[in-house]
Short mmCIF file of C-alpha atoms and ligand atoms in Angstrom, two decimals:
data_model
loop_
_atom_site.label_atom_id
_atom_site.label_comp_id
_atom_site.label_asym_id
_atom_site.label_seq_id
_atom_site.Cartn_x
_atom_site.Cartn_y
_atom_site.Cartn_z
CA UNK A 9 32.92 -27.00 -16.52
CA UNK A 10 29.29 -27.30 -15.33
CA UNK A 11 28.73 -26.88 -11.54
CA UNK A 12 27.55 -30.03 -9.73
CA UNK A 13 24.28 -29.76 -7.83
CA UNK A 14 26.31 -29.81 -4.60
CA UNK A 15 28.42 -26.82 -5.77
CA UNK A 16 25.33 -24.94 -6.68
CA UNK A 17 23.83 -25.55 -3.47
CA UNK A 18 26.89 -24.33 -1.66
CA UNK A 19 26.56 -20.99 -3.41
CA UNK A 20 22.88 -20.59 -2.12
CA UNK A 21 22.61 -17.56 0.08
CA UNK A 22 21.12 -18.02 3.47
CA UNK A 23 17.55 -17.14 3.17
CA UNK A 24 15.86 -15.22 6.07
CA UNK A 25 12.33 -14.32 6.36
CA UNK A 26 11.42 -11.66 8.80
CA UNK A 27 7.71 -11.47 9.76
CA UNK A 28 6.93 -7.96 10.64
CA UNK A 29 8.43 -4.70 9.41
CA UNK A 30 8.69 -2.45 12.45
CA UNK A 31 11.69 -1.45 14.18
CA UNK A 32 12.54 -5.01 15.50
CA UNK A 33 12.33 -6.50 12.05
CA UNK A 34 14.35 -3.75 10.35
CA UNK A 35 17.09 -3.84 13.19
CA UNK A 36 17.32 -7.56 12.62
CA UNK A 37 17.75 -7.03 8.88
CA UNK A 38 20.26 -4.52 9.43
CA UNK A 39 22.33 -6.72 11.74
CA UNK A 40 22.12 -9.59 9.33
CA UNK A 41 23.56 -7.40 6.54
CA UNK A 42 26.26 -5.95 8.79
CA UNK A 43 27.59 -9.50 9.28
CA UNK A 44 28.53 -9.61 5.60
CA UNK A 45 28.41 -12.71 3.56
CA UNK A 46 25.66 -14.00 1.34
CA UNK A 47 22.25 -13.50 2.93
CA UNK A 48 18.92 -12.81 1.34
CA UNK A 49 16.26 -11.23 3.49
CA UNK A 50 12.61 -11.01 2.83
CA UNK A 51 10.63 -8.75 5.11
CA UNK A 52 6.79 -9.60 5.35
CA UNK A 53 4.18 -7.32 6.58
CA UNK A 54 0.39 -7.87 6.64
CA UNK A 55 -0.08 -4.27 5.75
CA UNK A 56 1.02 -2.63 2.51
CA UNK A 57 2.89 -0.08 4.70
CA UNK A 58 6.23 -0.71 6.34
CA UNK A 59 7.60 0.35 9.62
CA UNK A 60 5.11 -1.06 12.11
CA UNK A 61 4.74 1.18 15.19
CA UNK A 62 6.83 3.92 13.71
CA UNK A 63 3.78 4.61 11.56
CA UNK A 64 0.93 3.22 13.61
CA UNK A 65 2.24 3.74 17.16
CA UNK A 66 4.61 6.71 17.63
CA UNK A 67 2.36 9.73 18.29
CA UNK A 68 1.40 11.72 15.18
CA UNK A 69 2.86 14.82 16.66
CA UNK A 70 6.33 13.11 17.11
CA UNK A 71 7.59 13.42 13.60
CA UNK A 72 11.16 13.66 14.54
CA UNK A 73 10.87 10.16 16.19
CA UNK A 74 9.38 8.92 12.87
CA UNK A 75 12.57 9.88 11.01
CA UNK A 76 14.29 6.55 12.08
CA UNK A 77 12.10 5.09 9.10
CA UNK A 78 14.61 6.93 6.68
CA UNK A 79 17.33 4.53 8.22
CA UNK A 80 15.09 1.54 7.78
CA UNK A 81 14.61 2.66 4.21
CA UNK A 82 18.19 2.41 3.45
CA UNK A 83 17.96 -1.16 4.58
CA UNK A 84 14.97 -1.94 2.62
CA UNK A 85 16.70 -0.60 -0.56
CA UNK A 86 19.60 -2.98 -0.24
CA UNK A 87 19.70 -5.42 -3.14
CA UNK A 88 19.64 -8.36 -0.71
CA UNK A 89 16.36 -7.22 0.86
CA UNK A 90 12.91 -7.35 -0.37
CA UNK A 91 9.73 -6.06 1.27
CA UNK A 92 6.53 -8.22 0.89
CA UNK A 93 3.82 -5.86 2.16
CA UNK A 94 0.10 -6.96 2.26
CA UNK A 95 1.28 -10.46 2.92
CA UNK A 96 -0.17 -11.85 6.08
CA UNK A 97 1.35 -14.89 7.85
CA UNK A 98 -1.62 -17.14 8.87
CA UNK A 99 -3.65 -15.86 5.81
CA UNK A 100 -1.53 -15.81 2.71
CA UNK A 101 1.24 -18.08 3.97
CA UNK A 102 1.67 -20.18 7.20
CA UNK A 103 4.60 -19.93 9.47
CA UNK A 104 5.25 -23.66 8.84
CA UNK A 105 5.50 -22.93 5.04
CA UNK A 106 7.87 -20.22 5.77
CA UNK A 107 10.05 -22.42 7.98
CA UNK A 108 10.11 -25.08 5.23
CA UNK A 109 11.19 -22.46 2.53
CA UNK A 110 13.67 -20.31 4.48
CA UNK A 111 16.73 -21.33 6.49
CA UNK A 112 15.63 -18.82 9.23
CA UNK A 113 12.54 -17.20 10.04
CA UNK A 114 12.45 -14.31 12.50
CA UNK A 115 9.23 -13.32 14.27
CA UNK A 116 9.03 -9.46 14.76
CA UNK A 117 5.27 -9.06 15.09
CA UNK A 118 5.25 -7.14 18.25
CA UNK A 119 2.35 -7.00 20.69
CA UNK A 120 -0.71 -5.81 19.05
CA UNK A 121 -3.26 -6.43 21.64
CA UNK A 122 -4.36 -4.51 24.67
CA UNK A 123 -3.88 -5.98 28.13
CA UNK A 124 -7.18 -5.99 29.86
CA UNK A 125 -7.79 -3.92 32.97
CA UNK A 126 -9.57 -6.91 34.58
CA UNK A 127 -12.17 -4.86 36.35
CA UNK A 128 -15.98 -4.79 36.14
CA UNK A 129 -17.44 -2.50 33.53
CA UNK A 130 -14.35 -2.47 31.21
CA UNK A 131 -16.73 -3.86 28.36
CA UNK A 132 -18.89 -0.73 28.37
CA UNK A 133 -19.08 1.53 25.40
CA UNK A 134 -16.48 4.39 25.66
CA UNK A 135 -13.75 2.25 27.24
CA UNK A 136 -10.89 1.63 24.83
CA UNK A 137 -7.40 0.11 25.13
CA UNK A 138 -4.53 2.30 24.00
CA UNK A 139 -3.57 -0.12 21.09
CA UNK A 140 -7.15 0.57 19.61
CA UNK A 141 -7.30 4.13 20.51
CA UNK A 142 -3.79 5.01 19.32
CA UNK A 143 -4.36 2.89 16.17
CA UNK A 144 -7.42 4.73 15.47
CA UNK A 145 -5.82 8.22 15.60
CA UNK A 146 -2.73 7.11 13.73
CA UNK A 147 -4.95 5.52 10.89
CA UNK A 148 -4.36 1.71 11.32
CA UNK A 149 -6.68 -0.01 9.10
CA UNK A 150 -7.64 -2.31 11.92
CA UNK A 151 -9.06 0.60 13.96
CA UNK A 152 -10.42 2.71 11.07
CA UNK A 153 -14.01 2.23 12.17
CA UNK A 154 -13.51 2.36 15.97
CA UNK A 155 -15.41 5.72 15.91
CA UNK A 156 -14.92 6.49 19.64
CA UNK A 157 -17.49 8.84 21.07
CA UNK A 158 -15.52 11.74 22.36
CA UNK A 159 -18.55 13.82 23.30
CA UNK A 160 -17.76 14.19 27.04
CA UNK A 161 -16.31 16.82 29.15
CA UNK A 162 -13.87 14.52 30.97
CA UNK A 163 -11.68 11.51 30.05
CA UNK A 164 -9.69 9.18 32.25
CA UNK A 165 -6.44 7.57 31.05
CA UNK A 166 -5.27 4.67 33.10
CA UNK A 167 -1.43 4.05 33.35
CA UNK A 168 1.65 6.15 33.95
CA UNK A 169 3.88 5.23 30.84
CA UNK A 170 4.61 7.09 27.78
CA UNK A 171 1.68 5.85 25.86
CA UNK A 172 -0.60 7.33 28.53
CA UNK A 173 1.07 10.69 27.92
CA UNK A 174 0.84 10.38 24.26
CA UNK A 175 -2.84 9.94 24.39
CA UNK A 176 -3.28 12.73 26.84
CA UNK A 177 -1.21 15.10 24.69
CA UNK A 178 -3.16 14.24 21.49
CA UNK A 179 -6.39 15.06 23.24
CA UNK A 180 -5.09 18.05 24.77
CA UNK A 181 -3.50 19.78 22.00
CA UNK A 182 -5.23 22.41 19.83
CA UNK A 183 -5.75 22.25 16.09
CA UNK A 184 -2.86 24.52 15.49
CA UNK A 185 -0.45 22.50 17.62
CA UNK A 186 -1.46 19.44 15.63
CA UNK A 187 -1.41 20.96 12.28
CA UNK A 188 2.23 19.73 11.51
CA UNK A 189 1.42 16.25 12.65
CA UNK A 190 0.00 13.35 10.59
CA UNK A 191 -3.06 12.87 12.89
CA UNK A 192 -5.60 11.18 10.43
CA UNK A 193 -8.67 13.31 9.21
CA UNK A 194 -11.29 11.21 11.01
CA UNK A 195 -9.57 11.62 14.31
CA UNK A 196 -8.62 15.20 13.88
CA UNK A 197 -12.25 15.89 13.23
CA UNK A 198 -13.40 14.07 16.32
CA UNK A 199 -10.68 15.34 18.66
CA UNK A 200 -11.06 18.99 17.60
CA UNK A 201 -14.79 18.91 18.05
CA UNK A 202 -14.65 17.11 21.43
CA UNK A 203 -15.59 19.09 24.45
CA UNK A 204 -13.10 17.34 26.72
CA UNK A 205 -11.82 19.76 29.30
CA UNK A 206 -10.54 17.52 32.04
CA UNK A 207 -8.05 14.73 31.24
CA UNK A 208 -7.36 12.48 34.39
CA UNK A 209 -4.10 10.44 34.17
CA UNK A 210 -4.16 7.72 36.77
CA UNK A 211 -1.25 6.01 38.21
CA UNK A 212 -1.60 3.22 40.59
CA UNK A 213 1.63 3.80 42.25
CA UNK A 214 3.31 7.17 42.98
CA UNK A 215 5.08 9.84 40.95
CA UNK A 216 8.47 8.14 41.67
CA UNK A 217 7.29 4.98 40.18
CA UNK A 218 5.88 6.46 36.94
CA UNK A 219 7.26 5.12 33.87
CA UNK A 220 7.16 8.37 31.91
CA UNK A 221 10.33 9.57 30.13
CA UNK A 222 11.12 13.14 31.24
CA UNK A 223 11.13 14.76 27.80
CA UNK A 224 7.62 13.43 27.29
CA UNK A 225 6.48 14.58 30.75
CA UNK A 226 7.89 18.01 30.23
CA UNK A 227 5.95 18.35 26.95
CA UNK A 228 2.77 18.29 29.10
CA UNK A 229 3.90 21.59 30.47
CA UNK A 230 4.38 23.16 27.08
CA UNK A 231 0.85 22.96 25.73
CA UNK A 232 -1.04 26.00 24.38
CA UNK A 233 -4.43 25.62 25.88
CA UNK A 234 -4.02 22.84 28.45
CA UNK A 235 -2.43 23.07 32.09
CA UNK A 236 -0.97 20.22 33.84
CA UNK A 237 -1.90 19.81 37.44
CA UNK A 238 -0.38 17.83 40.18
CA UNK A 239 -1.41 17.53 43.87
CA UNK A 240 1.70 18.69 45.81
CA UNK A 241 0.53 16.40 48.78
CA UNK A 242 1.34 13.41 46.44
CA UNK A 243 4.83 14.43 45.49
CA UNK A 244 6.77 14.21 48.65
CA UNK A 245 7.36 10.35 48.01
CA UNK A 246 10.89 9.12 48.83
CA UNK A 247 12.63 7.39 46.05
CA UNK A 248 13.58 3.83 47.21
CA UNK A 249 16.99 2.01 46.61
CA UNK A 250 17.86 1.87 42.86
CA UNK A 251 20.69 2.59 40.45
CA UNK A 252 22.07 6.11 40.15
CA UNK A 253 20.78 6.40 36.65
CA UNK A 254 17.23 5.43 37.66
CA UNK A 255 17.37 7.77 40.54
CA UNK A 256 18.23 10.67 38.32
CA UNK A 257 15.53 9.85 35.99
CA UNK A 258 12.96 9.78 38.61
CA UNK A 259 14.29 13.05 40.44
CA UNK A 260 13.69 14.65 37.08
CA UNK A 261 10.18 13.52 36.82
CA UNK A 262 9.53 14.70 40.38
CA UNK A 263 11.08 18.06 39.64
CA UNK A 264 8.81 18.34 36.49
CA UNK A 265 5.77 17.37 38.38
CA UNK A 266 6.56 19.65 41.16
CA UNK A 267 6.39 22.47 38.51
CA UNK A 268 2.96 21.24 37.78
CA UNK A 269 1.81 21.55 41.34
CA UNK A 270 1.67 25.26 41.66
CA UNK A 271 0.06 25.96 38.29
CA UNK A 272 -3.06 27.97 37.91
CA UNK A 273 -5.42 26.65 35.38
CA UNK A 274 -6.29 30.25 34.59
CA UNK A 275 -8.22 30.59 31.29
CA UNK A 276 -6.90 27.46 29.64
CA UNK A 277 -9.69 25.27 28.20
CA UNK A 278 -8.26 22.13 29.15
CA UNK A 279 -6.66 20.59 32.32
CA UNK A 280 -4.58 17.38 32.69
CA UNK A 281 -4.82 16.04 36.22
CA UNK A 282 -1.94 13.78 37.20
CA UNK A 283 -3.49 11.59 39.92
CA UNK A 284 -1.28 9.10 41.71
CA UNK A 285 -1.83 6.18 44.21
CA UNK A 286 -5.19 5.84 42.33
CA UNK A 287 -6.23 2.16 41.31
CA UNK A 288 -9.32 1.95 39.12
CA UNK A 289 -11.58 -0.70 40.56
CA UNK A 290 -14.70 -0.37 38.45
CA UNK A 291 -15.93 1.35 35.37
CA UNK A 292 -19.31 2.95 36.19
CA UNK A 293 -22.33 3.62 34.00
CA UNK A 294 -24.93 1.67 32.11
CA UNK A 295 -24.08 0.52 28.50
CA UNK A 296 -21.86 3.65 28.31
CA UNK A 297 -19.15 4.62 30.64
CA UNK A 298 -20.16 7.33 33.08
CA UNK A 299 -17.25 7.40 35.41
CA UNK A 300 -14.43 5.29 37.13
CA UNK A 301 -14.49 4.25 40.70
CA UNK A 302 -10.89 4.60 42.14
CA UNK A 303 -9.34 3.18 45.24
CA UNK A 304 -6.75 5.28 47.02
CA UNK A 305 -3.52 3.33 47.63
CA UNK A 306 -0.12 3.72 49.18
CA UNK A 307 3.10 1.94 48.94
CA UNK A 308 4.48 -0.15 51.85
CA UNK A 309 7.89 -1.60 51.37
CA UNK A 310 7.33 -1.29 47.65
CA UNK A 311 3.94 -3.01 47.79
CA UNK A 312 0.92 -1.53 46.71
CA UNK A 313 -1.72 -1.36 49.52
CA UNK A 314 -5.32 -0.12 49.22
CA UNK A 315 -6.24 2.44 51.99
CA UNK A 316 -9.84 1.32 51.92
CA UNK A 317 -11.03 4.92 50.68
CA UNK A 318 -12.48 5.13 47.21
CA UNK A 319 -13.63 8.08 44.99
CA UNK A 320 -15.23 8.51 41.71
CA UNK A 321 -14.23 10.33 38.62
CA UNK A 322 -17.09 11.16 36.35
CA UNK A 323 -16.01 10.80 32.69
CA UNK A 324 -17.47 9.59 29.35
CA UNK A 325 -14.33 8.14 27.97
CA UNK A 326 -11.69 5.66 29.46
CA UNK A 327 -8.43 4.72 27.70
CA UNK A 328 -6.43 2.08 29.43
CA UNK A 329 -2.75 2.52 28.59
CA UNK A 330 -1.37 -0.24 30.75
CA UNK A 331 0.76 -2.29 28.27
CA UNK A 332 0.33 -4.78 25.46
CA UNK A 333 0.27 -8.39 24.77
CA UNK A 334 1.04 -10.70 21.91
CA UNK A 335 -1.28 -13.20 20.33
CA UNK A 336 -0.45 -16.79 19.61
CA UNK A 337 0.93 -17.40 16.04
CA UNK A 338 0.01 -20.78 14.49
CA UNK A 339 3.12 -22.86 14.36
CA UNK A 340 5.03 -21.10 17.11
CA UNK A 341 5.02 -21.85 20.86
CA UNK A 342 3.42 -19.19 23.03
CA UNK A 343 3.69 -18.27 26.73
CA UNK A 344 0.15 -17.15 27.57
CA UNK A 345 1.19 -15.75 30.91
CA UNK A 346 3.82 -13.44 29.60
CA UNK A 347 2.10 -12.85 26.16
CA UNK A 348 5.37 -13.59 24.35
CA UNK A 349 7.01 -16.49 22.28
CA UNK A 350 9.30 -18.25 24.70
CA UNK A 351 12.90 -17.92 23.56
CA UNK A 352 16.43 -18.28 24.55
CA UNK A 353 17.92 -14.99 23.75
CA UNK A 354 16.03 -14.86 20.66
CA UNK A 355 16.13 -18.43 19.47
CA UNK A 356 12.81 -20.26 19.56
CA UNK A 357 13.55 -23.46 17.84
CA UNK A 358 15.62 -24.67 14.99
CA UNK A 359 15.56 -22.08 12.46
CA UNK A 360 12.96 -20.01 14.24
CA UNK A 361 13.68 -16.79 16.06
CA UNK A 362 12.10 -13.98 17.82
CA UNK A 363 13.06 -10.14 18.27
CA UNK A 364 11.39 -7.03 19.70
CA UNK A 365 8.31 -6.99 21.85
CA UNK A 366 7.17 -10.66 20.88
CA UNK A 367 10.51 -11.74 22.26
CA UNK A 368 10.67 -9.79 25.51
CA UNK A 369 7.45 -7.95 26.04
CA UNK A 370 6.37 -4.42 25.41
CA UNK A 371 9.20 -2.34 27.04
CA UNK A 372 11.88 0.10 26.04
CA UNK A 373 12.05 2.70 23.22
CA UNK A 374 12.75 2.13 19.53
CA UNK A 375 16.37 1.64 19.78
CA UNK A 376 15.90 -0.81 22.45
CA UNK A 377 15.11 -3.40 19.66
CA UNK A 378 18.52 -3.23 18.11
CA UNK A 379 20.32 -5.54 20.41
CA UNK A 380 17.68 -8.10 19.80
CA UNK A 381 18.56 -7.92 16.13
CA UNK A 382 22.24 -8.35 16.79
CA UNK A 383 21.70 -11.35 19.03
CA UNK A 384 19.66 -13.20 16.45
CA UNK A 385 21.84 -12.28 13.49
CA UNK A 386 24.85 -13.77 15.57
CA UNK A 387 22.78 -16.91 16.22
CA UNK A 388 21.79 -17.27 12.65
CA UNK A 389 25.43 -16.84 11.41
CA UNK A 390 26.61 -19.23 13.86
CA UNK A 391 23.81 -21.93 12.78
CA UNK A 392 24.19 -21.61 9.11
CA UNK A 393 27.27 -21.25 6.90
CA UNK A 394 25.33 -21.30 3.66
CA UNK A 395 21.74 -21.59 2.55
CA UNK A 396 19.90 -24.84 2.14
CA UNK A 397 16.43 -23.83 1.24
CA UNK A 398 14.95 -22.27 -1.70
CA UNK A 399 13.67 -18.98 0.15
CA UNK A 400 12.29 -16.15 -1.97
CA UNK A 401 11.58 -18.27 -5.12
CA UNK A 402 9.52 -20.68 -3.12
CA UNK A 403 7.60 -17.76 -1.41
CA UNK A 404 6.87 -16.09 -4.76
CA UNK A 405 5.33 -19.25 -6.21
CA UNK A 406 3.29 -19.95 -3.17
CA UNK A 407 1.93 -16.41 -3.04
CA UNK A 408 1.18 -16.60 -6.80
CA UNK A 409 -0.80 -19.82 -6.14
CA UNK A 410 -2.61 -18.40 -3.21
CA UNK A 411 -3.68 -15.28 -5.34
CA UNK A 412 -1.91 -13.05 -2.77
CA UNK A 413 -1.15 -9.47 -3.80
CA UNK A 414 2.17 -8.54 -2.38
CA UNK A 415 3.25 -4.80 -2.32
CA UNK A 416 7.05 -4.30 -2.76
CA UNK A 417 9.03 -1.42 -1.46
CA UNK A 418 8.41 0.47 -4.72
CA UNK A 419 4.67 0.04 -4.20
CA UNK A 420 5.03 1.43 -0.72
CA UNK A 421 6.97 4.41 -2.11
CA UNK A 422 4.11 5.18 -4.49
CA UNK A 423 1.70 4.97 -1.51
CA UNK A 424 3.96 7.13 0.43
CA UNK A 425 4.20 9.64 -2.37
CA UNK A 426 0.37 9.82 -2.68
CA UNK A 427 0.11 10.49 0.96
CA UNK A 428 2.65 13.32 0.91
CA UNK A 429 1.07 14.80 -2.23
CA UNK A 430 -2.37 14.75 -0.53
CA UNK A 431 -1.27 16.52 2.63
CA UNK A 432 -2.15 20.07 3.48
CA UNK A 433 1.16 21.76 4.65
CA UNK A 434 2.48 21.84 7.24
CA UNK A 435 1.22 18.18 7.85
CA UNK A 436 3.77 15.81 6.30
CA UNK A 437 1.29 13.44 4.99
CA UNK A 438 -2.39 12.52 4.71
CA UNK A 439 -2.58 8.89 5.46
CA UNK A 440 -4.59 6.31 3.83
CA UNK A 441 -6.46 4.35 6.47
CA UNK A 442 -7.85 1.54 4.56
CA UNK A 443 -5.92 -1.11 2.56
CA UNK A 444 -8.23 -0.94 -0.33
CA UNK A 445 -7.32 2.80 -0.69
CA UNK A 446 -3.62 2.00 -0.56
CA UNK A 447 -3.98 -0.58 -3.21
CA UNK A 448 -6.07 1.73 -5.35
CA UNK A 449 -3.04 4.07 -5.51
CA UNK A 450 -1.20 1.25 -7.23
CA UNK A 451 -3.99 0.41 -9.58
CA UNK A 452 -4.46 4.01 -10.51
CA UNK A 453 -0.80 4.89 -11.26
CA UNK A 454 0.98 1.74 -11.89
CA UNK A 455 3.89 3.46 -13.71
CA UNK A 456 4.43 6.71 -11.81
CA UNK A 457 5.92 7.82 -8.54
CA UNK A 458 8.96 5.82 -7.88
CA UNK A 459 11.62 8.04 -9.23
CA UNK A 460 9.97 11.16 -7.74
CA UNK A 461 10.01 9.96 -4.12
CA UNK A 462 12.73 7.39 -3.96
CA UNK A 463 16.15 8.00 -2.75
CA UNK A 464 19.02 6.90 -4.83
CA UNK A 465 18.84 3.17 -5.71
CA UNK A 466 15.09 3.01 -5.30
CA UNK A 467 14.60 2.61 -8.95
CA UNK A 468 17.05 -0.29 -8.99
CA UNK A 469 15.40 -1.87 -5.99
CA UNK A 470 12.06 -1.55 -7.73
CA UNK A 471 13.34 -3.27 -10.95
CA UNK A 472 14.58 -6.03 -8.75
CA UNK A 473 11.07 -6.70 -7.32
CA UNK A 474 9.25 -8.13 -10.15
CA UNK A 475 6.79 -10.10 -8.02
CA UNK A 476 5.36 -7.14 -6.13
CA UNK A 477 3.81 -3.83 -7.16
P1 NAP B 1 4.64 1.16 30.25
O1 NAP B 1 5.68 2.16 30.20
O2 NAP B 1 4.89 -0.18 30.69
O3 NAP B 1 3.48 1.75 31.34
C1 NAP B 1 2.42 0.99 31.76
C2 NAP B 1 1.71 1.63 32.87
O4 NAP B 1 0.51 1.01 33.12
C3 NAP B 1 2.50 1.67 34.29
O5 NAP B 1 2.36 2.97 34.89
C4 NAP B 1 1.87 0.55 35.03
O6 NAP B 1 1.99 0.61 36.36
C5 NAP B 1 0.44 0.79 34.57
N1 NAP B 1 -0.46 -0.42 34.76
C6 NAP B 1 -0.11 -1.64 34.43
N2 NAP B 1 -1.21 -2.45 34.76
C7 NAP B 1 -2.17 -1.69 35.38
C8 NAP B 1 -3.38 -1.93 35.91
N3 NAP B 1 -3.82 -3.17 35.98
N4 NAP B 1 -4.00 -0.82 36.62
C9 NAP B 1 -3.58 0.38 36.57
N5 NAP B 1 -2.18 0.64 35.91
C10 NAP B 1 -1.47 -0.35 35.38
O7 NAP B 1 3.89 0.91 29.01
P2 NAP B 1 3.41 1.97 27.76
O8 NAP B 1 3.07 3.18 28.25
O9 NAP B 1 2.32 1.03 27.14
O10 NAP B 1 4.76 1.92 26.97
C11 NAP B 1 5.24 0.79 26.30
C12 NAP B 1 6.75 1.02 25.99
O11 NAP B 1 6.84 1.96 24.79
C13 NAP B 1 7.48 1.78 27.08
O12 NAP B 1 8.76 1.14 27.19
C14 NAP B 1 7.48 3.22 26.62
O13 NAP B 1 8.61 4.05 27.25
C15 NAP B 1 7.57 2.91 25.15
N6 NAP B 1 7.09 4.24 24.47
C16 NAP B 1 7.90 5.31 24.27
C17 NAP B 1 7.52 6.48 23.84
C18 NAP B 1 8.52 7.55 23.66
O14 NAP B 1 9.68 7.50 23.89
N7 NAP B 1 7.99 8.77 23.38
C19 NAP B 1 6.18 6.73 23.57
C20 NAP B 1 5.27 5.53 23.72
C21 NAP B 1 5.74 4.46 24.25
P3 NAP B 1 3.02 -0.14 37.20
O15 NAP B 1 4.34 0.63 37.00
O16 NAP B 1 2.49 0.05 38.65
O17 NAP B 1 2.99 -1.50 36.78
#
């Protein structure tokens, strides 16, 4: 007996489009799959490469952290999942199109922009936000041509979070220490040739308020040719009321910093100066940065108060690592003050959801994104018992009409294999840093590579992805 249209409709899987293939996007896909049932998930990314901040944000010398991509790969290779790399929402397809084609759309696009410092002089040449600077040394195509001038004996990094430490460490490490990283060639050449000897890490509050995690802070004490230095007079701060867990974390940081207080820079060529209660008030210089004016501060009942005293740090490079913000997405609401998409535990509107940093702001470690995925998957399951919209088929047709060139997971695997093959050991890969270079790999070797690099099941996944290379 032939199935009626209604019956056929009732068998349609719930179609979910996830915009962004970073950790938040993959945790959402994983949670949707874990719920069982018939769901089909398409993960879109504007770059041909998946994994978002795992590739472009996590420091190049933190290869162990990047291994979480193996777990995301297992999700990408599930038959229900398809990766659409090189497909930009807002360019190749609009959010409204996706919402009309998919039962649910999940925004997982992160917070790609730097928060401004908001002080005079920050537009001078030689001042960079960490999104740009980290993107540059990690080979993000958007920042390929940043070309920062590192020809200065001193750099200032504003912020006391882990990104500030990442930047300081990458600038401080020797060529040997970075040999097993995937620092891109253009950055490696510039950093190794740079005469930077003093790296100033500025915290506007005290050591007990610093947001460093302790493992990362301790790494600063394990560098071959850079000595961390802290002023013992700044380390006596009492820790205010807080949870036992937070107190332990802060005590650990204070103990680590106390270990930096007595160090002798000796013959090390570089020094990393931790300078607390230091509020940058102006970037000095002409067209180029020549220094930072800093106001001394103290905490009174948890409030930051300027003492009225200022000093200057001469430096030719300033990197602000003070957090990130999102940008508005056409077709989605936006809270400009908080720099996020307003949402109720991930639900933005009917059929529209948000996870990760675009949902809650740029906080937490990679795994902090997992609960967001679980919450949204639960909401989607509660809202839909079956699929009603055409999903993937409609997206393929739209992309074909738009002349887009989606890169499927098998295509990424070929790019990945080429990057690994091009590496000089012990470096794990030599990244392509332009989209055209990545696409050229697919043009040059359309039939090779998948089986060599793919884990079990990848060949099958590749065959199931006819629309994308
Ligand atoms: P973050 O942890 O929020 O740190 C931002 C820092 O910037 C804070 O010290 C903040 O000081 C300071 N700041 C903000 N506005 C400022 C201003 N106008 N002037 C001076 N200082 C200012 O942010 P992040 O370092 O960008 O990291 C983002 C998230 O990624 C964090 O959750 C981080 O742990 C995570 N991450 C983790 C790793 C890792 O695990 N290895 C690596 C990188 C990033 P106040 O505290 O006074 O506001």
